[in-house]
Amino acid sequence: MDNTYLFSTRGSSYELARPGYPEALIDYLYGELHFAQAGAIADIGSGTGKFSRQLLERGNRVYCVEPNEEMRRIAEQKLQGYTGFISLNGTASDTGITEPVDAVTAAQAFHWFDRTVFRDECRRILKPGGRVCLIWNLRVPDSPITEECRSVFRQYCPRFKDFNIGMREDSPEIYEFFGGREHCDKAVFDNPLRYDEKRFVERYLSSSYSLREGDPGYEESIRRVREVFTCYSRDGEVEVPNQAICYSGTLSRNNKEQKGCSWK
């Protein structure tokens, strides 16, 4: 299946239940990585605009590149009030961006890309010294509630392999993209996720591997997800241990990265 369509019919669940990113990470981008001096930023695989909004709130011009129509339309409705918002129907391989940008971000998206072609596209659209930032929210894999959810999803979701399987922390593919671990900066931030029952169920439904209404086992899987919530909830909420992780670096033409940026 074309990855573009994996989240079709999941846009509303994604917008409701997927987490944003901690302010400490955003402060890191705008302080340590000098996003405050950036003009244009390209957010690739921007989805419903979860991460893009946090960049727009800091005053940047942001190209939100998203191939899935449902998710792109949600972002357009939500972000149209920001003067720096630019929506593009594009992919990581062909963004449609025609002006040089100061930085490229991919939040919860890089694992869907053709990494070689994406690297070439980053080189095409980035100003010299421009930085690429690959960002994920990753569940703490051995927490009790995550282990319980893993058991449920393995039972009911044929496409489920494991959490964070798209890109685990310190996956070799990340460092290969930047030309080696020595050319990549890493920063980790706690970002515990809190859900009421509705959002906990919607978080399950927002996943690419989750069953759709009408699939065999759909109702039973929802019942089991609700049981997990009931088991771990306190005062009507559950907390899922989670970290936000950012990998960043620059891409030279010969694939040997030079740290720093020309616009700081």
PDB file of C-alpha atoms in Angstrom:
ATOM      1  CA  MET A   1       0.000   0.000   0.000  1.00  0.00           C
ATOM      2  CA  ASP A   2       1.142   3.537  -0.782  1.00  0.00           C
ATOM      3  CA  ASN A   3       2.111   5.118   2.569  1.00  0.00           C
ATOM      4  CA  THR A   4       0.197   8.236   1.503  1.00  0.00           C
ATOM      5  CA  TYR A   5      -3.074   6.417   2.192  1.00  0.00           C
ATOM      6  CA  LEU A   6      -2.211   4.640   5.430  1.00  0.00           C
ATOM      7  CA  PHE A   7      -3.799   7.424   7.496  1.00  0.00           C
ATOM      8  CA  SER A   8      -6.833   8.009   5.285  1.00  0.00           C
ATOM      9  CA  THR A   9      -9.985   7.979   7.480  1.00  0.00           C
ATOM     10  CA  ARG A  10      -7.731   8.434  10.543  1.00  0.00           C
ATOM     11  CA  GLY A  11      -7.259  12.199  10.343  1.00  0.00           C
ATOM     12  CA  SER A  12      -9.809  13.193  12.990  1.00  0.00           C
ATOM     13  CA  SER A  13      -8.497  10.558  15.420  1.00  0.00           C
ATOM     14  CA  TYR A  14      -4.934  11.695  14.721  1.00  0.00           C
ATOM     15  CA  GLU A  15      -5.778  15.327  15.425  1.00  0.00           C
ATOM     16  CA  LEU A  16      -7.696  14.526  18.610  1.00  0.00           C
ATOM     17  CA  ALA A  17      -5.345  12.019  20.197  1.00  0.00           C
ATOM     18  CA  ARG A  18      -1.799  12.412  18.885  1.00  0.00           C
ATOM     19  CA  PRO A  19       0.409  14.403  21.264  1.00  0.00           C
ATOM     20  CA  GLY A  20       2.208  17.627  20.612  1.00  0.00           C
ATOM     21  CA  TYR A  21       5.820  18.243  21.567  1.00  0.00           C
ATOM     22  CA  PRO A  22       7.167  19.657  24.845  1.00  0.00           C
ATOM     23  CA  GLU A  23       8.037  23.327  25.030  1.00  0.00           C
ATOM     24  CA  ALA A  24      11.524  22.329  26.190  1.00  0.00           C
ATOM     25  CA  LEU A  25      12.129  20.782  22.759  1.00  0.00           C
ATOM     26  CA  ILE A  26      10.801  23.879  20.987  1.00  0.00           C
ATOM     27  CA  ASP A  27      13.015  26.090  23.166  1.00  0.00           C
ATOM     28  CA  TYR A  28      15.965  23.876  22.207  1.00  0.00           C
ATOM     29  CA  LEU A  29      15.255  24.386  18.504  1.00  0.00           C
ATOM     30  CA  TYR A  30      14.962  28.144  18.881  1.00  0.00           C
ATOM     31  CA  GLY A  31      17.894  28.481  21.251  1.00  0.00           C
ATOM     32  CA  GLU A  32      20.555  25.836  20.702  1.00  0.00           C
ATOM     33  CA  LEU A  33      19.709  25.270  17.029  1.00  0.00           C
ATOM     34  CA  HIS A  34      18.997  28.951  16.250  1.00  0.00           C
ATOM     35  CA  PHE A  35      15.547  28.571  14.715  1.00  0.00           C
ATOM     36  CA  ALA A  36      14.849  32.070  16.033  1.00  0.00           C
ATOM     37  CA  GLN A  37      17.069  33.395  13.236  1.00  0.00           C
ATOM     38  CA  ALA A  38      15.406  31.232  10.586  1.00  0.00           C
ATOM     39  CA  GLY A  39      13.021  32.704   8.061  1.00  0.00           C
ATOM     40  CA  ALA A  40      11.400  29.797   6.245  1.00  0.00           C
ATOM     41  CA  ILE A  41      11.121  26.254   7.617  1.00  0.00           C
ATOM     42  CA  ALA A  42       9.894  23.203   5.701  1.00  0.00           C
ATOM     43  CA  ASP A  43       7.928  20.745   7.848  1.00  0.00           C
ATOM     44  CA  ILE A  44       7.774  17.527   5.827  1.00  0.00           C
ATOM     45  CA  GLY A  45       5.031  14.997   6.495  1.00  0.00           C
ATOM     46  CA  SER A  46       3.271  17.670   8.533  1.00  0.00           C
ATOM     47  CA  GLY A  47       0.031  15.702   8.927  1.00  0.00           C
ATOM     48  CA  THR A  48      -2.662  17.653  10.734  1.00  0.00           C
ATOM     49  CA  GLY A  49      -0.146  20.319  11.764  1.00  0.00           C
ATOM     50  CA  LYS A  50       0.652  19.199  15.305  1.00  0.00           C
ATOM     51  CA  PHE A  51       4.309  20.238  15.107  1.00  0.00           C
ATOM     52  CA  SER A  52       3.860  22.943  12.455  1.00  0.00           C
ATOM     53  CA  ARG A  53       1.618  24.930  14.782  1.00  0.00           C
ATOM     54  CA  GLN A  54       4.375  25.148  17.388  1.00  0.00           C
ATOM     55  CA  LEU A  55       6.730  26.589  14.759  1.00  0.00           C
ATOM     56  CA  LEU A  56       4.112  29.022  13.484  1.00  0.00           C
ATOM     57  CA  GLU A  57       3.509  30.254  17.022  1.00  0.00           C
ATOM     58  CA  ARG A  58       7.147  31.364  17.120  1.00  0.00           C
ATOM     59  CA  GLY A  59       6.615  33.523  14.036  1.00  0.00           C
ATOM     60  CA  ASN A  60       8.327  31.537  11.274  1.00  0.00           C
ATOM     61  CA  ARG A  61       7.086  31.042   7.741  1.00  0.00           C
ATOM     62  CA  VAL A  62       6.378  27.314   7.570  1.00  0.00           C
ATOM     63  CA  TYR A  63       5.881  25.189   4.475  1.00  0.00           C
ATOM     64  CA  CYS A  64       3.623  22.356   5.632  1.00  0.00           C
ATOM     65  CA  VAL A  65       4.169  19.519   3.154  1.00  0.00           C
ATOM     66  CA  GLU A  66       1.631  16.686   3.428  1.00  0.00           C
ATOM     67  CA  PRO A  67       0.459  14.218   0.734  1.00  0.00           C
ATOM     68  CA  ASN A  68      -2.596  12.852   2.567  1.00  0.00           C
ATOM     69  CA  GLU A  69      -5.579  15.002   1.602  1.00  0.00           C
ATOM     70  CA  GLU A  70      -7.652  14.383   4.731  1.00  0.00           C
ATOM     71  CA  MET A  71      -4.822  15.322   7.083  1.00  0.00           C
ATOM     72  CA  ARG A  72      -3.770  18.290   4.965  1.00  0.00           C
ATOM     73  CA  ARG A  73      -7.322  19.691   4.977  1.00  0.00           C
ATOM     74  CA  ILE A  74      -7.492  19.433   8.764  1.00  0.00           C
ATOM     75  CA  ALA A  75      -4.226  21.379   9.022  1.00  0.00           C
ATOM     76  CA  GLU A  76      -5.514  24.024   6.606  1.00  0.00           C
ATOM     77  CA  GLN A  77      -8.657  24.534   8.677  1.00  0.00           C
ATOM     78  CA  LYS A  78      -6.706  24.700  11.926  1.00  0.00           C
ATOM     79  CA  LEU A  79      -3.731  26.816  10.835  1.00  0.00           C
ATOM     80  CA  GLN A  80      -5.192  29.202   8.274  1.00  0.00           C
ATOM     81  CA  GLY A  81      -5.093  32.057  10.780  1.00  0.00           C
ATOM     82  CA  TYR A  82      -1.274  32.060  10.925  1.00  0.00           C
ATOM     83  CA  THR A  83       0.250  34.472   8.420  1.00  0.00           C
ATOM     84  CA  GLY A  84       3.310  32.251   7.957  1.00  0.00           C
ATOM     85  CA  PHE A  85       1.335  29.103   7.091  1.00  0.00           C
ATOM     86  CA  ILE A  86       1.851  27.675   3.580  1.00  0.00           C
ATOM     87  CA  SER A  87       0.159  24.359   2.742  1.00  0.00           C
ATOM     88  CA  LEU A  88       1.613  22.140   0.009  1.00  0.00           C
ATOM     89  CA  ASN A  89       0.383  18.878  -1.450  1.00  0.00           C
ATOM     90  CA  GLY A  90       3.818  17.292  -1.682  1.00  0.00           C
ATOM     91  CA  THR A  91       5.972  14.432  -0.506  1.00  0.00           C
ATOM     92  CA  ALA A  92       9.374  13.975   1.100  1.00  0.00           C
ATOM     93  CA  SER A  93      10.699  13.164  -2.374  1.00  0.00           C
ATOM     94  CA  ASP A  94       9.015  16.073  -4.160  1.00  0.00           C
ATOM     95  CA  THR A  95       8.030  18.825  -1.734  1.00  0.00           C
ATOM     96  CA  GLY A  96       7.044  21.408  -4.328  1.00  0.00           C
ATOM     97  CA  ILE A  97       9.056  24.066  -2.472  1.00  0.00           C
ATOM     98  CA  THR A  98      10.688  26.567  -4.826  1.00  0.00           C
ATOM     99  CA  GLU A  99      12.470  28.957  -2.445  1.00  0.00           C
ATOM    100  CA  PRO A 100      15.482  28.076  -0.275  1.00  0.00           C
ATOM    101  CA  VAL A 101      14.567  27.329   3.347  1.00  0.00           C
ATOM    102  CA  ASP A 102      16.636  27.692   6.509  1.00  0.00           C
ATOM    103  CA  ALA A 103      15.660  24.379   8.111  1.00  0.00           C
ATOM    104  CA  VAL A 104      13.807  21.139   7.410  1.00  0.00           C
ATOM    105  CA  THR A 105      11.844  19.305  10.092  1.00  0.00           C
ATOM    106  CA  ALA A 106      10.131  15.914  10.039  1.00  0.00           C
ATOM    107  CA  ALA A 107       8.118  15.131  13.161  1.00  0.00           C
ATOM    108  CA  GLN A 108       6.856  11.557  13.495  1.00  0.00           C
ATOM    109  CA  ALA A 109       7.361  11.095   9.754  1.00  0.00           C
ATOM    110  CA  PHE A 110      10.929  10.243   8.667  1.00  0.00           C
ATOM    111  CA  HIS A 111      10.372   6.489   8.958  1.00  0.00           C
ATOM    112  CA  TRP A 112       7.847   6.688   6.097  1.00  0.00           C
ATOM    113  CA  PHE A 113      10.311   8.332   3.696  1.00  0.00           C
ATOM    114  CA  ASP A 114      12.641   7.033   1.030  1.00  0.00           C
ATOM    115  CA  ARG A 115      15.689   8.245   2.933  1.00  0.00           C
ATOM    116  CA  THR A 116      18.040   8.616  -0.026  1.00  0.00           C
ATOM    117  CA  VAL A 117      15.587  10.653  -2.092  1.00  0.00           C
ATOM    118  CA  PHE A 118      14.575  12.715   0.944  1.00  0.00           C
ATOM    119  CA  ARG A 119      18.230  13.568   1.572  1.00  0.00           C
ATOM    120  CA  ASP A 120      18.533  14.796  -2.015  1.00  0.00           C
ATOM    121  CA  GLU A 121      15.376  16.887  -1.643  1.00  0.00           C
ATOM    122  CA  CYS A 122      16.687  18.415   1.601  1.00  0.00           C
ATOM    123  CA  ARG A 123      19.894  19.391  -0.180  1.00  0.00           C
ATOM    124  CA  ARG A 124      17.856  20.942  -2.977  1.00  0.00           C
ATOM    125  CA  ILE A 125      15.690  23.161  -0.784  1.00  0.00           C
ATOM    126  CA  LEU A 126      18.065  23.993   2.092  1.00  0.00           C
ATOM    127  CA  LYS A 127      20.223  27.094   2.229  1.00  0.00           C
ATOM    128  CA  PRO A 128      23.938  26.356   2.792  1.00  0.00           C
ATOM    129  CA  GLY A 129      24.385  25.278   6.395  1.00  0.00           C
ATOM    130  CA  GLY A 130      20.669  24.661   6.849  1.00  0.00           C
ATOM    131  CA  ARG A 131      19.804  22.045   9.424  1.00  0.00           C
ATOM    132  CA  VAL A 132      17.581  18.959   9.230  1.00  0.00           C
ATOM    133  CA  CYS A 133      15.750  17.939  12.407  1.00  0.00           C
ATOM    134  CA  LEU A 134      14.174  14.487  12.747  1.00  0.00           C
ATOM    135  CA  ILE A 135      11.790  14.349  15.685  1.00  0.00           C
ATOM    136  CA  TRP A 136       9.709  11.628  17.337  1.00  0.00           C
ATOM    137  CA  ASN A 137       7.515  11.024  20.314  1.00  0.00           C
ATOM    138  CA  LEU A 138       8.584   7.543  21.461  1.00  0.00           C
ATOM    139  CA  ARG A 139       6.868   5.533  24.174  1.00  0.00           C
ATOM    140  CA  VAL A 140       9.054   4.190  26.951  1.00  0.00           C
ATOM    141  CA  PRO A 141       8.935   0.581  25.718  1.00  0.00           C
ATOM    142  CA  ASP A 142       9.002  -1.340  29.002  1.00  0.00           C
ATOM    143  CA  SER A 143       6.428   0.631  31.018  1.00  0.00           C
ATOM    144  CA  PRO A 144       3.549  -1.559  32.335  1.00  0.00           C
ATOM    145  CA  ILE A 145       0.800   0.233  30.405  1.00  0.00           C
ATOM    146  CA  THR A 146       2.800   0.035  27.170  1.00  0.00           C
ATOM    147  CA  GLU A 147       3.406  -3.681  27.683  1.00  0.00           C
ATOM    148  CA  GLU A 148      -0.322  -4.193  28.260  1.00  0.00           C
ATOM    149  CA  CYS A 149      -1.215  -2.284  25.090  1.00  0.00           C
ATOM    150  CA  ARG A 150       1.397  -4.234  23.159  1.00  0.00           C
ATOM    151  CA  SER A 151      -0.291  -7.482  24.173  1.00  0.00           C
ATOM    152  CA  VAL A 152      -3.716  -6.247  23.047  1.00  0.00           C
ATOM    153  CA  PHE A 153      -2.494  -4.926  19.705  1.00  0.00           C
ATOM    154  CA  ARG A 154      -0.556  -8.089  18.924  1.00  0.00           C
ATOM    155  CA  GLN A 155      -3.721 -10.073  19.480  1.00  0.00           C
ATOM    156  CA  TYR A 156      -6.026  -7.975  17.313  1.00  0.00           C
ATOM    157  CA  CYS A 157      -3.976  -5.989  14.788  1.00  0.00           C
ATOM    158  CA  PRO A 158      -2.324  -8.103  12.065  1.00  0.00           C
ATOM    159  CA  ARG A 159      -0.091  -5.219  10.912  1.00  0.00           C
ATOM    160  CA  PHE A 160       1.154  -4.427  14.420  1.00  0.00           C
ATOM    161  CA  LYS A 161       4.749  -5.453  15.091  1.00  0.00           C
ATOM    162  CA  ASP A 162       5.726  -3.294  18.046  1.00  0.00           C
ATOM    163  CA  PHE A 163       5.669   0.289  19.253  1.00  0.00           C
ATOM    164  CA  ASN A 164       8.321   2.595  17.790  1.00  0.00           C
ATOM    165  CA  ILE A 165       9.032  -0.039  15.141  1.00  0.00           C
ATOM    166  CA  GLY A 166       8.959   2.651  12.455  1.00  0.00           C
ATOM    167  CA  MET A 167      12.061   4.169  14.004  1.00  0.00           C
ATOM    168  CA  ARG A 168      13.483   3.125  17.332  1.00  0.00           C
ATOM    169  CA  GLU A 169      15.693   5.365  19.410  1.00  0.00           C
ATOM    170  CA  ASP A 170      19.182   5.485  17.874  1.00  0.00           C
ATOM    171  CA  SER A 171      18.152   3.442  14.833  1.00  0.00           C
ATOM    172  CA  PRO A 172      21.142   3.091  12.468  1.00  0.00           C
ATOM    173  CA  GLU A 173      19.068   4.614   9.644  1.00  0.00           C
ATOM    174  CA  ILE A 174      19.008   7.934  11.468  1.00  0.00           C
ATOM    175  CA  TYR A 175      22.770   8.195  11.769  1.00  0.00           C
ATOM    176  CA  GLU A 176      23.278   6.906   8.247  1.00  0.00           C
ATOM    177  CA  PHE A 177      21.078   9.728   6.972  1.00  0.00           C
ATOM    178  CA  PHE A 178      23.415  12.291   8.528  1.00  0.00           C
ATOM    179  CA  GLY A 179      26.573  10.490   7.435  1.00  0.00           C
ATOM    180  CA  GLY A 180      27.470   9.002  10.812  1.00  0.00           C
ATOM    181  CA  ARG A 181      26.782   9.428  14.519  1.00  0.00           C
ATOM    182  CA  GLU A 182      29.553  12.017  14.801  1.00  0.00           C
ATOM    183  CA  HIS A 183      27.663  14.322  12.442  1.00  0.00           C
ATOM    184  CA  CYS A 184      24.390  14.206  14.362  1.00  0.00           C
ATOM    185  CA  ASP A 185      23.263  16.011  17.521  1.00  0.00           C
ATOM    186  CA  LYS A 186      20.734  14.271  19.760  1.00  0.00           C
ATOM    187  CA  ALA A 187      18.485  15.794  22.422  1.00  0.00           C
ATOM    188  CA  VAL A 188      15.928  13.984  24.611  1.00  0.00           C
ATOM    189  CA  PHE A 189      13.001  15.517  26.524  1.00  0.00           C
ATOM    190  CA  ASP A 190      10.453  13.919  28.846  1.00  0.00           C
ATOM    191  CA  ASN A 191       6.945  14.202  27.421  1.00  0.00           C
ATOM    192  CA  PRO A 192       4.552  12.005  29.431  1.00  0.00           C
ATOM    193  CA  LEU A 193       1.215  11.588  27.670  1.00  0.00           C
ATOM    194  CA  ARG A 194      -2.085  11.911  29.539  1.00  0.00           C
ATOM    195  CA  TYR A 195      -5.370  10.672  28.134  1.00  0.00           C
ATOM    196  CA  ASP A 196      -8.977  10.498  29.184  1.00  0.00           C
ATOM    197  CA  GLU A 197     -10.822   7.403  27.975  1.00  0.00           C
ATOM    198  CA  LYS A 198     -12.047   8.917  24.702  1.00  0.00           C
ATOM    199  CA  ARG A 199      -8.605  10.167  23.682  1.00  0.00           C
ATOM    200  CA  PHE A 200      -6.979   6.898  24.763  1.00  0.00           C
ATOM    201  CA  VAL A 201      -9.232   4.974  22.381  1.00  0.00           C
ATOM    202  CA  GLU A 202      -8.750   7.565  19.640  1.00  0.00           C
ATOM    203  CA  ARG A 203      -4.971   7.238  20.047  1.00  0.00           C
ATOM    204  CA  TYR A 204      -5.309   3.563  19.197  1.00  0.00           C
ATOM    205  CA  LEU A 205      -7.543   4.365  16.215  1.00  0.00           C
ATOM    206  CA  SER A 206      -5.043   6.938  14.900  1.00  0.00           C
ATOM    207  CA  SER A 207      -2.349   4.290  14.356  1.00  0.00           C
ATOM    208  CA  SER A 208      -1.532   2.997  10.895  1.00  0.00           C
ATOM    209  CA  TYR A 209      -1.887  -0.596  12.134  1.00  0.00           C
ATOM    210  CA  SER A 210      -5.224  -0.217  13.974  1.00  0.00           C
ATOM    211  CA  LEU A 211      -8.368  -1.973  12.805  1.00  0.00           C
ATOM    212  CA  ARG A 212     -11.002   0.034  10.970  1.00  0.00           C
ATOM    213  CA  GLU A 213     -14.699  -0.106  11.706  1.00  0.00           C
ATOM    214  CA  GLY A 214     -16.082  -3.183   9.976  1.00  0.00           C
ATOM    215  CA  ASP A 215     -12.846  -5.173  10.245  1.00  0.00           C
ATOM    216  CA  PRO A 216     -13.111  -8.561  12.005  1.00  0.00           C
ATOM    217  CA  GLY A 217     -12.324  -8.068  15.684  1.00  0.00           C
ATOM    218  CA  TYR A 218     -12.794  -4.280  15.597  1.00  0.00           C
ATOM    219  CA  GLU A 219     -15.395  -4.055  18.387  1.00  0.00           C
ATOM    220  CA  GLU A 220     -13.526  -6.565  20.542  1.00  0.00           C
ATOM    221  CA  SER A 221     -10.273  -4.635  20.140  1.00  0.00           C
ATOM    222  CA  ILE A 222     -11.983  -1.420  21.266  1.00  0.00           C
ATOM    223  CA  ARG A 223     -13.390  -3.222  24.294  1.00  0.00           C
ATOM    224  CA  ARG A 224      -9.923  -4.459  25.247  1.00  0.00           C
ATOM    225  CA  VAL A 225      -8.394  -0.995  24.823  1.00  0.00           C
ATOM    226  CA  ARG A 226     -11.065   0.364  27.180  1.00  0.00           C
ATOM    227  CA  GLU A 227     -10.212  -2.366  29.691  1.00  0.00           C
ATOM    228  CA  VAL A 228      -6.559  -1.284  29.653  1.00  0.00           C
ATOM    229  CA  PHE A 229      -7.646   2.280  30.317  1.00  0.00           C
ATOM    230  CA  THR A 230      -9.832   1.199  33.247  1.00  0.00           C
ATOM    231  CA  CYS A 231      -6.986  -0.843  34.738  1.00  0.00           C
ATOM    232  CA  TYR A 232      -4.459   2.009  34.691  1.00  0.00           C
ATOM    233  CA  SER A 233      -6.619   5.107  35.074  1.00  0.00           C
ATOM    234  CA  ARG A 234      -6.479   7.377  38.077  1.00  0.00           C
ATOM    235  CA  ASP A 235      -9.051  10.146  38.455  1.00  0.00           C
ATOM    236  CA  GLY A 236     -10.274   9.573  34.924  1.00  0.00           C
ATOM    237  CA  GLU A 237      -6.878   9.688  33.192  1.00  0.00           C
ATOM    238  CA  VAL A 238      -3.983   7.433  32.323  1.00  0.00           C
ATOM    239  CA  GLU A 239      -0.368   8.495  31.912  1.00  0.00           C
ATOM    240  CA  VAL A 240       1.795   6.842  29.258  1.00  0.00           C
ATOM    241  CA  PRO A 241       5.564   7.342  29.768  1.00  0.00           C
ATOM    242  CA  ASN A 242       6.996   8.959  26.638  1.00  0.00           C
ATOM    243  CA  GLN A 243      10.014  10.907  25.421  1.00  0.00           C
ATOM    244  CA  ALA A 244      10.402  13.435  22.622  1.00  0.00           C
ATOM    245  CA  ILE A 245      13.688  12.944  20.770  1.00  0.00           C
ATOM    246  CA  CYS A 246      15.350  15.236  18.233  1.00  0.00           C
ATOM    247  CA  TYR A 247      18.200  14.269  15.901  1.00  0.00           C
ATOM    248  CA  SER A 248      19.719  17.115  13.911  1.00  0.00           C
ATOM    249  CA  GLY A 249      22.571  17.894  11.562  1.00  0.00           C
ATOM    250  CA  THR A 250      23.508  19.493   8.267  1.00  0.00           C
ATOM    251  CA  LEU A 251      23.944  17.841   4.883  1.00  0.00           C
ATOM    252  CA  SER A 252      26.890  18.733   2.687  1.00  0.00           C
ATOM    253  CA  ARG A 253      27.007  17.897  -1.009  1.00  0.00           C
ATOM    254  CA  ASN A 254      29.486  15.086  -0.466  1.00  0.00           C
ATOM    255  CA  ASN A 255      27.423  13.668   2.421  1.00  0.00           C
ATOM    256  CA  LYS A 256      30.005  14.699   5.016  1.00  0.00           C
ATOM    257  CA  GLU A 257      28.126  16.910   7.411  1.00  0.00           C
ATOM    258  CA  GLN A 258      29.457  20.195   8.686  1.00  0.00           C
ATOM    259  CA  LYS A 259      27.959  21.220  12.014  1.00  0.00           C
ATOM    260  CA  GLY A 260      26.653  24.700  12.552  1.00  0.00           C
ATOM    261  CA  CYS A 261      24.555  26.838  10.275  1.00  0.00           C
ATOM    262  CA  SER A 262      25.051  29.901   8.144  1.00  0.00           C
ATOM    263  CA  TRP A 263      22.010  31.779   9.457  1.00  0.00           C
ATOM    264  CA  LYS A 264      22.594  31.817  13.208  1.00  0.00           C
TER     265      LYS A 264
END
